[in-house]
Amino acid sequence: MYVDQTELECFLVLAEELHFGRTAARLRLSRARVSQLIQKLERRVGAPLFTRTSRRVTLTPLGTRLRDDLAPHHRGIEDALARAVAAARAIEGVLHVGFSTPLAGELVMRTIEELRTTHPELAVEVCEVPLADPYGMLRRGDFDLQLTDFPVHEPDLTRGPTLLVENRVLAVASAHPLAARGTLTLEDLAQVPLLTIAGDIPDYWSEHHLPTHTPRGTPIEPGPSVTNHQEALTLVAAGRGALLSGARTALYHGRPGIAYIPLKDGNPLAYGLTRRSAATGNRALELFGRVAREVAGAWPRRFPGGRHEERASPGNRMAISAH
């Protein structure tokens, strides 16, 4: 037998209040509507549930029994709904976040530090985005979102606003003639092989990060293909090619035999959060994005490139070359 939930709620409140006026006020209904609901329920049951006089309202024995039977189930339903609402509003669980470069990783870690204070119930695990597969882990769900360098033009991914901008540098072997220069231009890229990336790299991304021609049209020689940053830096130190990267790389990956020379006219790297377009309504993602924007807002908007160089000893050079 189907029973309207409103009828049951009205019955339980009246069984508690034993007063039509107070019941109507609690339920925000008219007294006539309360009477109508109780009468409908009594017709369903087939017997009176209340005894009504001009002065008082009391439960009949059948009404008392129904109240006792229904009350714990009604409380259980209310408790279950309350738990569901609390869970929907809660920020908890584990969020997996990827980062593509040292600057992106720095912002991710500062965001995590802030979240540890404000939302300790949210755990965040971080991992570097593979250089050779910039969106694969995000698509597979290994990452919930990633802080990465733009551009991102993928139909199944949604990028957020730019949070930080970083100037570009060219990493070259310390012995290369370009290492003696204070600054470089994109035209200087024609003087050294530029490392390429082996993997599933979108064409638009390659054109932005790994140009094949200078602005004047001079071809840039492609260097060896790499799959990760450490491999790239090893080849740079060995004189096998040069690497275009963000200025912050010099602070995190300074190593003997490599010089990082600022580019005066290189397109800067812009960073922001990227997620799967289907991942909507996730409060943890929204929270991380909001805190990341706040943290980024406290930093310089743009990170300039400074000259950084570490000379390799002969022993270091030999070891790198042997590798």
PDB file of C-alpha atoms in Angstrom:
ATOM      1  CA  MET A   1       0.000   0.000   0.000  1.00  0.00           C
ATOM      2  CA  TYR A   2       1.405   3.369  -1.027  1.00  0.00           C
ATOM      3  CA  VAL A   3       1.385   6.046   1.667  1.00  0.00           C
ATOM      4  CA  ASP A   4       2.323   9.655   1.073  1.00  0.00           C
ATOM      5  CA  GLN A   5       5.374  10.648   3.107  1.00  0.00           C
ATOM      6  CA  THR A   6       3.628  13.924   3.995  1.00  0.00           C
ATOM      7  CA  GLU A   7       0.780  12.006   5.641  1.00  0.00           C
ATOM      8  CA  LEU A   8       3.214  10.043   7.806  1.00  0.00           C
ATOM      9  CA  GLU A   9       5.135  13.148   8.813  1.00  0.00           C
ATOM     10  CA  CYS A  10       1.897  14.948   9.671  1.00  0.00           C
ATOM     11  CA  PHE A  11       0.734  11.985  11.739  1.00  0.00           C
ATOM     12  CA  LEU A  12       3.986  11.783  13.733  1.00  0.00           C
ATOM     13  CA  VAL A  13       4.061  15.511  14.464  1.00  0.00           C
ATOM     14  CA  LEU A  14       0.410  15.519  15.574  1.00  0.00           C
ATOM     15  CA  ALA A  15       1.061  12.434  17.697  1.00  0.00           C
ATOM     16  CA  GLU A  16       3.775  14.454  19.444  1.00  0.00           C
ATOM     17  CA  GLU A  17       2.003  17.803  19.709  1.00  0.00           C
ATOM     18  CA  LEU A  18      -1.583  16.525  20.159  1.00  0.00           C
ATOM     19  CA  HIS A  19      -2.683  19.915  18.886  1.00  0.00           C
ATOM     20  CA  PHE A  20      -3.738  20.769  15.330  1.00  0.00           C
ATOM     21  CA  GLY A  21      -2.642  24.406  15.569  1.00  0.00           C
ATOM     22  CA  ARG A  22       0.911  23.640  16.752  1.00  0.00           C
ATOM     23  CA  THR A  23       1.201  20.826  14.209  1.00  0.00           C
ATOM     24  CA  ALA A  24       0.166  23.171  11.430  1.00  0.00           C
ATOM     25  CA  ALA A  25       2.735  25.758  12.581  1.00  0.00           C
ATOM     26  CA  ARG A  26       5.592  23.212  12.691  1.00  0.00           C
ATOM     27  CA  LEU A  27       4.795  21.881   9.249  1.00  0.00           C
ATOM     28  CA  ARG A  28       3.957  25.309   7.828  1.00  0.00           C
ATOM     29  CA  LEU A  29       0.555  24.071   6.711  1.00  0.00           C
ATOM     30  CA  SER A  30      -2.961  25.272   7.377  1.00  0.00           C
ATOM     31  CA  ARG A  31      -5.029  23.559  10.077  1.00  0.00           C
ATOM     32  CA  ALA A  32      -7.443  22.448   7.387  1.00  0.00           C
ATOM     33  CA  ARG A  33      -4.602  20.785   5.475  1.00  0.00           C
ATOM     34  CA  VAL A  34      -3.457  18.963   8.607  1.00  0.00           C
ATOM     35  CA  SER A  35      -6.977  17.656   9.184  1.00  0.00           C
ATOM     36  CA  GLN A  36      -7.200  16.575   5.555  1.00  0.00           C
ATOM     37  CA  LEU A  37      -3.930  14.636   5.711  1.00  0.00           C
ATOM     38  CA  ILE A  38      -4.895  12.865   8.945  1.00  0.00           C
ATOM     39  CA  GLN A  39      -8.287  11.909   7.537  1.00  0.00           C
ATOM     40  CA  LYS A  40      -6.684  10.478   4.394  1.00  0.00           C
ATOM     41  CA  LEU A  41      -4.327   8.371   6.514  1.00  0.00           C
ATOM     42  CA  GLU A  42      -7.176   7.135   8.703  1.00  0.00           C
ATOM     43  CA  ARG A  43      -9.086   6.089   5.589  1.00  0.00           C
ATOM     44  CA  ARG A  44      -6.048   4.145   4.401  1.00  0.00           C
ATOM     45  CA  VAL A  45      -5.731   2.416   7.779  1.00  0.00           C
ATOM     46  CA  GLY A  46      -9.464   1.864   8.096  1.00  0.00           C
ATOM     47  CA  ALA A  47      -9.896   3.153  11.661  1.00  0.00           C
ATOM     48  CA  PRO A  48      -9.464   6.396  13.686  1.00  0.00           C
ATOM     49  CA  LEU A  49      -5.966   7.214  14.876  1.00  0.00           C
ATOM     50  CA  PHE A  50      -6.953  10.168  17.077  1.00  0.00           C
ATOM     51  CA  THR A  51      -9.822  10.988  19.360  1.00  0.00           C
ATOM     52  CA  ARG A  52     -10.833  14.611  18.874  1.00  0.00           C
ATOM     53  CA  THR A  53     -12.930  16.723  21.247  1.00  0.00           C
ATOM     54  CA  SER A  54     -13.400  20.449  21.501  1.00  0.00           C
ATOM     55  CA  ARG A  55     -10.759  20.590  24.234  1.00  0.00           C
ATOM     56  CA  ARG A  56      -8.170  17.930  23.459  1.00  0.00           C
ATOM     57  CA  VAL A  57      -6.694  15.519  20.957  1.00  0.00           C
ATOM     58  CA  THR A  58      -5.520  12.071  22.050  1.00  0.00           C
ATOM     59  CA  LEU A  59      -4.186   8.991  20.305  1.00  0.00           C
ATOM     60  CA  THR A  60      -6.365   5.938  20.007  1.00  0.00           C
ATOM     61  CA  PRO A  61      -4.753   2.622  20.951  1.00  0.00           C
ATOM     62  CA  LEU A  62      -4.291   1.949  17.239  1.00  0.00           C
ATOM     63  CA  GLY A  63      -2.769   5.399  16.782  1.00  0.00           C
ATOM     64  CA  THR A  64      -0.361   4.761  19.668  1.00  0.00           C
ATOM     65  CA  ARG A  65       0.736   1.483  18.137  1.00  0.00           C
ATOM     66  CA  LEU A  66       1.246   3.068  14.714  1.00  0.00           C
ATOM     67  CA  ARG A  67       3.267   5.896  16.240  1.00  0.00           C
ATOM     68  CA  ASP A  68       5.526   3.446  18.094  1.00  0.00           C
ATOM     69  CA  ASP A  69       6.020   1.376  14.956  1.00  0.00           C
ATOM     70  CA  LEU A  70       6.676   4.300  12.631  1.00  0.00           C
ATOM     71  CA  ALA A  71       8.827   6.579  14.797  1.00  0.00           C
ATOM     72  CA  PRO A  72      12.120   4.636  14.684  1.00  0.00           C
ATOM     73  CA  HIS A  73      11.859   4.114  10.919  1.00  0.00           C
ATOM     74  CA  HIS A  74      11.122   7.775  10.334  1.00  0.00           C
ATOM     75  CA  ARG A  75      14.117   8.773  12.457  1.00  0.00           C
ATOM     76  CA  GLY A  76      16.241   6.315  10.488  1.00  0.00           C
ATOM     77  CA  ILE A  77      15.210   7.920   7.205  1.00  0.00           C
ATOM     78  CA  GLU A  78      15.948  11.402   8.545  1.00  0.00           C
ATOM     79  CA  ASP A  79      19.331  10.279   9.863  1.00  0.00           C
ATOM     80  CA  ALA A  80      20.205   8.641   6.538  1.00  0.00           C
ATOM     81  CA  LEU A  81      19.315  11.806   4.631  1.00  0.00           C
ATOM     82  CA  ALA A  82      21.304  13.938   7.076  1.00  0.00           C
ATOM     83  CA  ARG A  83      24.353  11.715   6.602  1.00  0.00           C
ATOM     84  CA  ALA A  84      23.991  11.925   2.833  1.00  0.00           C
ATOM     85  CA  VAL A  85      23.800  15.722   2.959  1.00  0.00           C
ATOM     86  CA  ALA A  86      26.814  15.890   5.283  1.00  0.00           C
ATOM     87  CA  ALA A  87      28.813  13.624   2.993  1.00  0.00           C
ATOM     88  CA  ALA A  88      27.902  15.726  -0.033  1.00  0.00           C
ATOM     89  CA  ARG A  89      29.064  18.874   1.757  1.00  0.00           C
ATOM     90  CA  ALA A  90      32.193  17.328   3.203  1.00  0.00           C
ATOM     91  CA  ILE A  91      35.643  17.751   1.704  1.00  0.00           C
ATOM     92  CA  GLU A  92      37.367  14.483   2.401  1.00  0.00           C
ATOM     93  CA  GLY A  93      39.176  11.606   0.754  1.00  0.00           C
ATOM     94  CA  VAL A  94      42.303  11.674  -1.427  1.00  0.00           C
ATOM     95  CA  LEU A  95      42.928  14.072  -4.287  1.00  0.00           C
ATOM     96  CA  HIS A  96      45.591  13.132  -6.858  1.00  0.00           C
ATOM     97  CA  VAL A  97      47.299  16.138  -8.427  1.00  0.00           C
ATOM     98  CA  GLY A  98      49.903  16.191 -11.173  1.00  0.00           C
ATOM     99  CA  PHE A  99      52.455  18.919 -11.927  1.00  0.00           C
ATOM    100  CA  SER A 100      54.434  19.433 -15.104  1.00  0.00           C
ATOM    101  CA  THR A 101      57.433  21.608 -14.163  1.00  0.00           C
ATOM    102  CA  PRO A 102      59.293  22.743 -11.042  1.00  0.00           C
ATOM    103  CA  LEU A 103      57.274  25.967 -10.823  1.00  0.00           C
ATOM    104  CA  ALA A 104      54.014  24.036 -11.122  1.00  0.00           C
ATOM    105  CA  GLY A 105      55.206  21.632  -8.435  1.00  0.00           C
ATOM    106  CA  GLU A 106      56.120  24.515  -6.153  1.00  0.00           C
ATOM    107  CA  LEU A 107      52.623  25.988  -6.428  1.00  0.00           C
ATOM    108  CA  VAL A 108      51.032  22.578  -5.842  1.00  0.00           C
ATOM    109  CA  MET A 109      53.067  22.014  -2.673  1.00  0.00           C
ATOM    110  CA  ARG A 110      52.280  25.491  -1.316  1.00  0.00           C
ATOM    111  CA  THR A 111      48.602  24.856  -1.977  1.00  0.00           C
ATOM    112  CA  ILE A 112      48.821  21.558  -0.096  1.00  0.00           C
ATOM    113  CA  GLU A 113      50.442  23.294   2.872  1.00  0.00           C
ATOM    114  CA  GLU A 114      47.556  25.743   3.009  1.00  0.00           C
ATOM    115  CA  LEU A 115      44.996  22.931   2.774  1.00  0.00           C
ATOM    116  CA  ARG A 116      46.644  21.061   5.652  1.00  0.00           C
ATOM    117  CA  THR A 117      45.740  23.986   7.882  1.00  0.00           C
ATOM    118  CA  THR A 118      42.254  24.729   6.598  1.00  0.00           C
ATOM    119  CA  HIS A 119      41.049  21.253   5.515  1.00  0.00           C
ATOM    120  CA  PRO A 120      43.161  18.583   7.221  1.00  0.00           C
ATOM    121  CA  GLU A 121      40.576  15.947   6.305  1.00  0.00           C
ATOM    122  CA  LEU A 122      41.558  16.221   2.617  1.00  0.00           C
ATOM    123  CA  ALA A 123      44.654  14.246   1.655  1.00  0.00           C
ATOM    124  CA  VAL A 124      46.515  15.287  -1.493  1.00  0.00           C
ATOM    125  CA  GLU A 125      48.978  13.053  -3.330  1.00  0.00           C
ATOM    126  CA  VAL A 126      51.222  14.539  -5.997  1.00  0.00           C
ATOM    127  CA  CYS A 127      53.150  13.134  -8.924  1.00  0.00           C
ATOM    128  CA  GLU A 128      55.043  14.619 -11.847  1.00  0.00           C
ATOM    129  CA  VAL A 129      53.247  14.646 -15.204  1.00  0.00           C
ATOM    130  CA  PRO A 130      55.185  12.461 -17.665  1.00  0.00           C
ATOM    131  CA  LEU A 131      56.979  14.615 -20.203  1.00  0.00           C
ATOM    132  CA  ALA A 132      56.195  12.156 -22.999  1.00  0.00           C
ATOM    133  CA  ASP A 133      52.487  11.832 -22.141  1.00  0.00           C
ATOM    134  CA  PRO A 134      51.175  15.176 -20.869  1.00  0.00           C
ATOM    135  CA  TYR A 135      47.485  14.202 -20.592  1.00  0.00           C
ATOM    136  CA  GLY A 136      47.388  10.411 -20.413  1.00  0.00           C
ATOM    137  CA  MET A 137      47.375  10.039 -16.629  1.00  0.00           C
ATOM    138  CA  LEU A 138      44.696  12.705 -16.290  1.00  0.00           C
ATOM    139  CA  ARG A 139      42.491  10.965 -18.852  1.00  0.00           C
ATOM    140  CA  ARG A 140      42.944   7.562 -17.175  1.00  0.00           C
ATOM    141  CA  GLY A 141      41.979   8.970 -13.789  1.00  0.00           C
ATOM    142  CA  ASP A 142      45.429   8.597 -12.225  1.00  0.00           C
ATOM    143  CA  PHE A 143      45.235  12.351 -11.663  1.00  0.00           C
ATOM    144  CA  ASP A 144      42.094  14.186 -10.602  1.00  0.00           C
ATOM    145  CA  LEU A 145      43.597  17.378 -11.953  1.00  0.00           C
ATOM    146  CA  GLN A 146      46.997  18.704 -12.871  1.00  0.00           C
ATOM    147  CA  LEU A 147      48.777  22.014 -12.730  1.00  0.00           C
ATOM    148  CA  THR A 148      50.382  22.256 -16.106  1.00  0.00           C
ATOM    149  CA  ASP A 149      51.802  24.617 -18.665  1.00  0.00           C
ATOM    150  CA  PHE A 150      49.528  25.867 -21.416  1.00  0.00           C
ATOM    151  CA  PRO A 151      48.338  25.680 -24.122  1.00  0.00           C
ATOM    152  CA  VAL A 152      45.746  22.958 -23.575  1.00  0.00           C
ATOM    153  CA  HIS A 153      43.297  22.417 -26.436  1.00  0.00           C
ATOM    154  CA  GLU A 154      41.843  18.981 -25.744  1.00  0.00           C
ATOM    155  CA  PRO A 155      38.104  18.374 -26.331  1.00  0.00           C
ATOM    156  CA  ASP A 156      37.721  16.188 -23.243  1.00  0.00           C
ATOM    157  CA  LEU A 157      39.730  18.415 -20.891  1.00  0.00           C
ATOM    158  CA  THR A 158      38.870  21.746 -19.301  1.00  0.00           C
ATOM    159  CA  ARG A 159      41.552  24.270 -18.380  1.00  0.00           C
ATOM    160  CA  GLY A 160      41.204  26.955 -15.779  1.00  0.00           C
ATOM    161  CA  PRO A 161      42.537  30.513 -15.745  1.00  0.00           C
ATOM    162  CA  THR A 162      46.230  31.346 -15.897  1.00  0.00           C
ATOM    163  CA  LEU A 163      47.691  31.312 -12.378  1.00  0.00           C
ATOM    164  CA  LEU A 164      51.372  32.020 -13.026  1.00  0.00           C
ATOM    165  CA  VAL A 165      53.614  33.049 -15.903  1.00  0.00           C
ATOM    166  CA  GLU A 166      57.262  32.053 -16.193  1.00  0.00           C
ATOM    167  CA  ASN A 167      59.919  33.351 -18.575  1.00  0.00           C
ATOM    168  CA  ARG A 168      61.839  30.913 -20.717  1.00  0.00           C
ATOM    169  CA  VAL A 169      65.486  29.933 -20.578  1.00  0.00           C
ATOM    170  CA  LEU A 170      67.649  27.810 -22.821  1.00  0.00           C
ATOM    171  CA  ALA A 171      69.646  25.106 -21.097  1.00  0.00           C
ATOM    172  CA  VAL A 172      72.945  24.462 -22.924  1.00  0.00           C
ATOM    173  CA  ALA A 173      76.213  22.766 -22.087  1.00  0.00           C
ATOM    174  CA  SER A 174      78.546  25.074 -20.205  1.00  0.00           C
ATOM    175  CA  ALA A 175      81.180  24.567 -22.921  1.00  0.00           C
ATOM    176  CA  HIS A 176      78.858  25.705 -25.737  1.00  0.00           C
ATOM    177  CA  PRO A 177      79.532  29.191 -27.151  1.00  0.00           C
ATOM    178  CA  LEU A 178      75.973  30.294 -26.304  1.00  0.00           C
ATOM    179  CA  ALA A 179      76.711  29.710 -22.603  1.00  0.00           C
ATOM    180  CA  ALA A 180      78.904  32.822 -22.581  1.00  0.00           C
ATOM    181  CA  ARG A 181      76.023  35.060 -23.622  1.00  0.00           C
ATOM    182  CA  GLY A 182      74.053  37.084 -21.080  1.00  0.00           C
ATOM    183  CA  THR A 183      70.759  36.670 -22.942  1.00  0.00           C
ATOM    184  CA  LEU A 184      69.549  34.950 -26.079  1.00  0.00           C
ATOM    185  CA  THR A 185      66.830  35.415 -28.678  1.00  0.00           C
ATOM    186  CA  LEU A 186      64.768  32.856 -30.565  1.00  0.00           C
ATOM    187  CA  GLU A 187      67.026  33.407 -33.571  1.00  0.00           C
ATOM    188  CA  ASP A 188      69.908  31.951 -31.540  1.00  0.00           C
ATOM    189  CA  LEU A 189      68.110  28.598 -31.412  1.00  0.00           C
ATOM    190  CA  ALA A 190      69.392  27.926 -34.946  1.00  0.00           C
ATOM    191  CA  GLN A 191      72.891  27.548 -33.487  1.00  0.00           C
ATOM    192  CA  VAL A 192      72.241  24.416 -31.440  1.00  0.00           C
ATOM    193  CA  PRO A 193      70.167  21.206 -31.810  1.00  0.00           C
ATOM    194  CA  LEU A 194      66.978  21.492 -29.796  1.00  0.00           C
ATOM    195  CA  LEU A 195      65.953  18.391 -27.874  1.00  0.00           C
ATOM    196  CA  THR A 196      62.598  16.939 -28.884  1.00  0.00           C
ATOM    197  CA  ILE A 197      60.125  14.827 -26.933  1.00  0.00           C
ATOM    198  CA  ALA A 198      59.229  11.265 -27.808  1.00  0.00           C
ATOM    199  CA  GLY A 199      55.639  10.382 -27.002  1.00  0.00           C
ATOM    200  CA  ASP A 200      52.016  11.338 -27.464  1.00  0.00           C
ATOM    201  CA  ILE A 201      52.524  15.079 -27.870  1.00  0.00           C
ATOM    202  CA  PRO A 202      49.832  17.245 -29.529  1.00  0.00           C
ATOM    203  CA  ASP A 203      51.077  19.229 -32.527  1.00  0.00           C
ATOM    204  CA  TYR A 204      49.931  22.574 -31.095  1.00  0.00           C
ATOM    205  CA  TRP A 205      51.863  21.853 -27.882  1.00  0.00           C
ATOM    206  CA  SER A 206      55.032  20.985 -29.806  1.00  0.00           C
ATOM    207  CA  GLU A 207      54.776  24.139 -31.898  1.00  0.00           C
ATOM    208  CA  HIS A 208      54.583  26.253 -28.742  1.00  0.00           C
ATOM    209  CA  HIS A 209      57.280  24.500 -26.720  1.00  0.00           C
ATOM    210  CA  LEU A 210      59.563  23.001 -29.380  1.00  0.00           C
ATOM    211  CA  PRO A 211      59.740  25.361 -32.385  1.00  0.00           C
ATOM    212  CA  THR A 212      61.177  24.008 -35.616  1.00  0.00           C
ATOM    213  CA  HIS A 213      61.997  27.419 -37.108  1.00  0.00           C
ATOM    214  CA  THR A 214      63.088  30.772 -35.752  1.00  0.00           C
ATOM    215  CA  PRO A 215      60.789  33.802 -36.205  1.00  0.00           C
ATOM    216  CA  ARG A 216      62.746  34.683 -39.392  1.00  0.00           C
ATOM    217  CA  GLY A 217      62.231  31.187 -40.779  1.00  0.00           C
ATOM    218  CA  THR A 218      65.660  29.710 -40.128  1.00  0.00           C
ATOM    219  CA  PRO A 219      65.368  25.958 -39.465  1.00  0.00           C
ATOM    220  CA  ILE A 220      66.169  24.758 -35.946  1.00  0.00           C
ATOM    221  CA  GLU A 221      68.003  21.449 -35.952  1.00  0.00           C
ATOM    222  CA  PRO A 222      66.110  18.754 -34.033  1.00  0.00           C
ATOM    223  CA  GLY A 223      68.164  17.064 -31.355  1.00  0.00           C
ATOM    224  CA  PRO A 224      67.714  13.651 -29.745  1.00  0.00           C
ATOM    225  CA  SER A 225      64.272  12.699 -28.439  1.00  0.00           C
ATOM    226  CA  VAL A 226      63.796  12.367 -24.691  1.00  0.00           C
ATOM    227  CA  THR A 227      61.053  11.012 -22.462  1.00  0.00           C
ATOM    228  CA  ASN A 228      61.806  12.767 -19.146  1.00  0.00           C
ATOM    229  CA  HIS A 229      63.563  15.801 -17.713  1.00  0.00           C
ATOM    230  CA  GLN A 230      66.510  13.964 -16.201  1.00  0.00           C
ATOM    231  CA  GLU A 231      67.300  12.330 -19.516  1.00  0.00           C
ATOM    232  CA  ALA A 232      67.083  15.724 -21.205  1.00  0.00           C
ATOM    233  CA  LEU A 233      69.458  17.371 -18.743  1.00  0.00           C
ATOM    234  CA  THR A 234      71.938  14.535 -19.075  1.00  0.00           C
ATOM    235  CA  LEU A 235      72.032  15.031 -22.853  1.00  0.00           C
ATOM    236  CA  VAL A 236      72.365  18.800 -22.438  1.00  0.00           C
ATOM    237  CA  ALA A 237      75.327  18.433 -20.090  1.00  0.00           C
ATOM    238  CA  ALA A 238      76.914  16.020 -22.563  1.00  0.00           C
ATOM    239  CA  GLY A 239      76.628  18.606 -25.337  1.00  0.00           C
ATOM    240  CA  ARG A 240      74.082  16.595 -27.333  1.00  0.00           C
ATOM    241  CA  GLY A 241      71.556  19.417 -27.598  1.00  0.00           C
ATOM    242  CA  ALA A 242      69.774  22.279 -25.854  1.00  0.00           C
ATOM    243  CA  LEU A 243      66.539  22.341 -23.870  1.00  0.00           C
ATOM    244  CA  LEU A 244      63.902  25.066 -23.760  1.00  0.00           C
ATOM    245  CA  SER A 245      62.455  25.250 -20.257  1.00  0.00           C
ATOM    246  CA  GLY A 246      61.024  27.529 -17.615  1.00  0.00           C
ATOM    247  CA  ALA A 247      63.265  29.839 -15.631  1.00  0.00           C
ATOM    248  CA  ARG A 248      62.540  28.010 -12.370  1.00  0.00           C
ATOM    249  CA  THR A 249      64.202  24.874 -13.737  1.00  0.00           C
ATOM    250  CA  ALA A 250      67.595  26.418 -12.973  1.00  0.00           C
ATOM    251  CA  LEU A 251      66.786  26.509  -9.248  1.00  0.00           C
ATOM    252  CA  TYR A 252      65.596  22.908  -9.049  1.00  0.00           C
ATOM    253  CA  HIS A 253      67.850  21.273 -11.641  1.00  0.00           C
ATOM    254  CA  GLY A 254      71.080  23.189 -11.401  1.00  0.00           C
ATOM    255  CA  ARG A 255      73.832  20.694 -12.148  1.00  0.00           C
ATOM    256  CA  PRO A 256      77.453  20.741 -13.259  1.00  0.00           C
ATOM    257  CA  GLY A 257      77.991  21.290 -16.952  1.00  0.00           C
ATOM    258  CA  ILE A 258      74.736  23.151 -17.695  1.00  0.00           C
ATOM    259  CA  ALA A 259      74.101  26.871 -18.171  1.00  0.00           C
ATOM    260  CA  TYR A 260      70.593  28.378 -18.226  1.00  0.00           C
ATOM    261  CA  ILE A 261      70.465  31.478 -20.440  1.00  0.00           C
ATOM    262  CA  PRO A 262      67.371  33.752 -20.415  1.00  0.00           C
ATOM    263  CA  LEU A 263      65.475  34.275 -23.669  1.00  0.00           C
ATOM    264  CA  LYS A 264      64.579  37.906 -24.331  1.00  0.00           C
ATOM    265  CA  ASP A 265      61.791  37.173 -26.797  1.00  0.00           C
ATOM    266  CA  GLY A 266      60.685  33.645 -25.966  1.00  0.00           C
ATOM    267  CA  ASN A 267      56.983  33.027 -25.446  1.00  0.00           C
ATOM    268  CA  PRO A 268      56.548  32.734 -21.666  1.00  0.00           C
ATOM    269  CA  LEU A 269      55.085  29.656 -20.059  1.00  0.00           C
ATOM    270  CA  ALA A 270      51.607  30.170 -18.618  1.00  0.00           C
ATOM    271  CA  TYR A 271      50.323  27.768 -15.969  1.00  0.00           C
ATOM    272  CA  GLY A 272      46.882  26.744 -14.783  1.00  0.00           C
ATOM    273  CA  LEU A 273      44.817  23.797 -13.604  1.00  0.00           C
ATOM    274  CA  THR A 274      43.407  21.242 -16.038  1.00  0.00           C
ATOM    275  CA  ARG A 275      40.793  18.579 -15.289  1.00  0.00           C
ATOM    276  CA  ARG A 276      38.616  16.129 -17.145  1.00  0.00           C
ATOM    277  CA  SER A 277      35.579  17.949 -18.530  1.00  0.00           C
ATOM    278  CA  ALA A 278      33.299  15.222 -17.178  1.00  0.00           C
ATOM    279  CA  ALA A 279      34.571  15.763 -13.611  1.00  0.00           C
ATOM    280  CA  THR A 280      31.973  18.296 -12.518  1.00  0.00           C
ATOM    281  CA  GLY A 281      30.530  18.952  -9.081  1.00  0.00           C
ATOM    282  CA  ASN A 282      33.603  17.627  -7.250  1.00  0.00           C
ATOM    283  CA  ARG A 283      33.945  19.823  -4.164  1.00  0.00           C
ATOM    284  CA  ALA A 284      37.527  18.735  -3.524  1.00  0.00           C
ATOM    285  CA  LEU A 285      38.548  19.860  -7.025  1.00  0.00           C
ATOM    286  CA  GLU A 286      36.768  23.163  -6.544  1.00  0.00           C
ATOM    287  CA  LEU A 287      38.442  23.684  -3.175  1.00  0.00           C
ATOM    288  CA  PHE A 288      41.920  22.920  -4.518  1.00  0.00           C
ATOM    289  CA  GLY A 289      41.378  25.316  -7.414  1.00  0.00           C
ATOM    290  CA  ARG A 290      40.204  28.107  -5.139  1.00  0.00           C
ATOM    291  CA  VAL A 291      43.126  27.726  -2.728  1.00  0.00           C
ATOM    292  CA  ALA A 292      45.610  27.457  -5.612  1.00  0.00           C
ATOM    293  CA  ARG A 293      44.329  30.772  -6.973  1.00  0.00           C
ATOM    294  CA  GLU A 294      44.707  32.380  -3.558  1.00  0.00           C
ATOM    295  CA  VAL A 295      48.248  31.046  -3.135  1.00  0.00           C
ATOM    296  CA  ALA A 296      49.233  32.090  -6.659  1.00  0.00           C
ATOM    297  CA  GLY A 297      47.830  35.550  -5.988  1.00  0.00           C
ATOM    298  CA  ALA A 298      50.353  36.021  -3.186  1.00  0.00           C
ATOM    299  CA  TRP A 299      53.262  35.335  -5.586  1.00  0.00           C
ATOM    300  CA  PRO A 300      54.718  37.511  -8.316  1.00  0.00           C
ATOM    301  CA  ARG A 301      52.509  37.252 -11.373  1.00  0.00           C
ATOM    302  CA  ARG A 302      55.538  36.581 -13.561  1.00  0.00           C
ATOM    303  CA  PHE A 303      58.762  34.758 -12.755  1.00  0.00           C
ATOM    304  CA  PRO A 304      61.671  36.226 -14.715  1.00  0.00           C
ATOM    305  CA  GLY A 305      64.582  34.148 -15.910  1.00  0.00           C
ATOM    306  CA  GLY A 306      67.936  34.724 -14.285  1.00  0.00           C
ATOM    307  CA  ARG A 307      71.276  33.520 -15.557  1.00  0.00           C
ATOM    308  CA  HIS A 308      72.437  30.396 -13.791  1.00  0.00           C
ATOM    309  CA  GLU A 309      75.449  28.270 -14.580  1.00  0.00           C
ATOM    310  CA  GLU A 310      77.353  25.430 -12.980  1.00  0.00           C
ATOM    311  CA  ARG A 311      80.646  24.364 -14.453  1.00  0.00           C
ATOM    312  CA  ALA A 312      81.482  20.695 -14.663  1.00  0.00           C
ATOM    313  CA  SER A 313      84.780  19.332 -13.497  1.00  0.00           C
ATOM    314  CA  PRO A 314      86.654  17.141 -16.008  1.00  0.00           C
ATOM    315  CA  GLY A 315      85.628  14.126 -13.976  1.00  0.00           C
ATOM    316  CA  ASN A 316      81.998  15.086 -14.135  1.00  0.00           C
ATOM    317  CA  ARG A 317      82.221  15.683 -17.868  1.00  0.00           C
ATOM    318  CA  MET A 318      83.774  12.285 -18.454  1.00  0.00           C
ATOM    319  CA  ALA A 319      81.116  10.558 -16.426  1.00  0.00           C
ATOM    320  CA  ILE A 320      78.338  12.340 -18.308  1.00  0.00           C
ATOM    321  CA  SER A 321      79.879  11.589 -21.670  1.00  0.00           C
ATOM    322  CA  ALA A 322      80.288   7.931 -20.784  1.00  0.00           C
ATOM    323  CA  HIS A 323      76.585   7.773 -19.939  1.00  0.00           C
TER     324      HIS A 323
END
